[in-house]
Amino acid sequence: MVKTKLFLLALLFVVIPKGLYAYTIGQIVKINHMNYKVTSVDLHYLAFLNADNVVGELVIPETVPDGHGTTFTVTGVTYMGGMIVR
């Protein structure tokens, strides 16, 4: 009986996903050394905030995959606590 319970417990841990990724409006996310602010969870929209250590021309992509199965669309540029410029 104990072996069965331990087996079922081990099976449960294998089935549970390693990480759950949920986004909220206003959340700051870092993808590929660039910081974005989530502007729509349902539509997967981001606004560009800033980039880390960029020298030269900065290219803001139109779409950004997060590496966890969600692809965001960059819809504007904003700053911390500020409005979005489209």
Tab-separated table of C-alpha atoms in Angstrom:
chain	number	residue	atom	x	y	z
A	1	MET	CA	0.000	0.000	0.000
A	2	VAL	CA	2.818	2.402	0.885
A	3	LYS	CA	4.603	1.631	-2.389
A	4	THR	CA	1.402	2.345	-4.323
A	5	LYS	CA	0.959	5.707	-2.600
A	6	LEU	CA	4.576	6.665	-3.251
A	7	PHE	CA	4.248	5.613	-6.879
A	8	LEU	CA	1.084	7.715	-7.323
A	9	LEU	CA	2.771	10.689	-5.630
A	10	ALA	CA	5.798	10.382	-7.918
A	11	LEU	CA	3.503	10.119	-10.936
A	12	LEU	CA	1.688	13.269	-9.842
A	13	PHE	CA	4.951	15.235	-9.710
A	14	VAL	CA	5.860	14.058	-13.199
A	15	VAL	CA	2.495	15.129	-14.613
A	16	ILE	CA	2.479	18.601	-13.013
A	17	PRO	CA	3.975	21.172	-15.416
A	18	LYS	CA	7.384	22.508	-14.464
A	19	GLY	CA	6.208	26.128	-14.605
A	20	LEU	CA	3.002	28.022	-15.123
A	21	TYR	CA	3.255	31.369	-16.866
A	22	ALA	CA	0.453	33.872	-16.376
A	23	TYR	CA	0.685	37.526	-17.292
A	24	THR	CA	-1.172	40.493	-15.804
A	25	ILE	CA	-1.862	43.949	-17.217
A	26	GLY	CA	0.910	46.322	-16.190
A	27	GLN	CA	3.402	43.543	-15.521
A	28	ILE	CA	6.973	44.255	-16.592
A	29	VAL	CA	8.559	41.376	-18.518
A	30	LYS	CA	12.121	41.001	-19.804
A	31	ILE	CA	12.508	39.194	-23.120
A	32	ASN	CA	15.833	39.121	-25.017
A	33	HIS	CA	17.434	41.919	-22.933
A	34	MET	CA	14.468	44.245	-23.583
A	35	ASN	CA	11.856	45.285	-21.025
A	36	TYR	CA	8.186	45.451	-21.947
A	37	LYS	CA	4.966	46.304	-20.145
A	38	VAL	CA	1.967	44.012	-20.670
A	39	THR	CA	-0.935	46.109	-22.001
A	40	SER	CA	-3.407	43.334	-22.902
A	41	VAL	CA	-3.438	39.787	-21.597
A	42	ASP	CA	-6.194	38.508	-23.908
A	43	LEU	CA	-4.740	40.029	-27.084
A	44	HIS	CA	-1.089	39.444	-26.048
A	45	TYR	CA	-0.015	43.089	-26.438
A	46	LEU	CA	3.153	44.659	-25.038
A	47	ALA	CA	4.557	48.189	-24.912
A	48	PHE	CA	8.324	48.653	-25.151
A	49	LEU	CA	9.964	50.199	-22.050
A	50	ASN	CA	13.753	50.048	-22.468
A	51	ALA	CA	16.677	47.856	-23.451
A	52	ASP	CA	19.768	46.748	-21.556
A	53	ASN	CA	23.206	47.872	-22.760
A	54	VAL	CA	22.301	48.828	-26.321
A	55	VAL	CA	25.025	50.482	-28.373
A	56	GLY	CA	24.034	51.844	-31.768
A	57	GLU	CA	20.686	51.451	-33.464
A	58	LEU	CA	17.839	49.999	-31.421
A	59	VAL	CA	15.382	47.836	-33.354
A	60	ILE	CA	12.106	47.135	-31.578
A	61	PRO	CA	10.532	43.971	-32.999
A	62	GLU	CA	6.867	43.828	-34.033
A	63	THR	CA	6.349	40.457	-32.347
A	64	VAL	CA	8.146	38.894	-29.398
A	65	PRO	CA	7.991	35.203	-28.408
A	66	ASP	CA	8.338	34.698	-24.653
A	67	GLY	CA	9.877	31.231	-24.906
A	68	HIS	CA	6.908	29.619	-23.162
A	69	GLY	CA	4.492	29.362	-26.094
A	70	THR	CA	3.098	32.909	-26.159
A	71	THR	CA	3.919	35.389	-28.917
A	72	PHE	CA	3.264	39.027	-28.052
A	73	THR	CA	2.649	41.935	-30.426
A	74	VAL	CA	4.469	45.172	-29.573
A	75	THR	CA	1.894	47.941	-29.955
A	76	GLY	CA	3.681	50.988	-28.595
A	77	VAL	CA	6.403	52.587	-26.502
A	78	THR	CA	5.942	53.694	-22.902
A	79	TYR	CA	7.885	54.559	-19.749
A	80	MET	CA	7.441	53.585	-16.124
A	81	GLY	CA	4.165	55.051	-14.906
A	82	GLY	CA	3.571	56.780	-18.210
A	83	MET	CA	1.211	56.710	-21.130
A	84	ILE	CA	1.616	54.570	-24.230
A	85	VAL	CA	2.684	56.203	-27.482
A	86	ARG	CA	1.478	54.306	-30.546
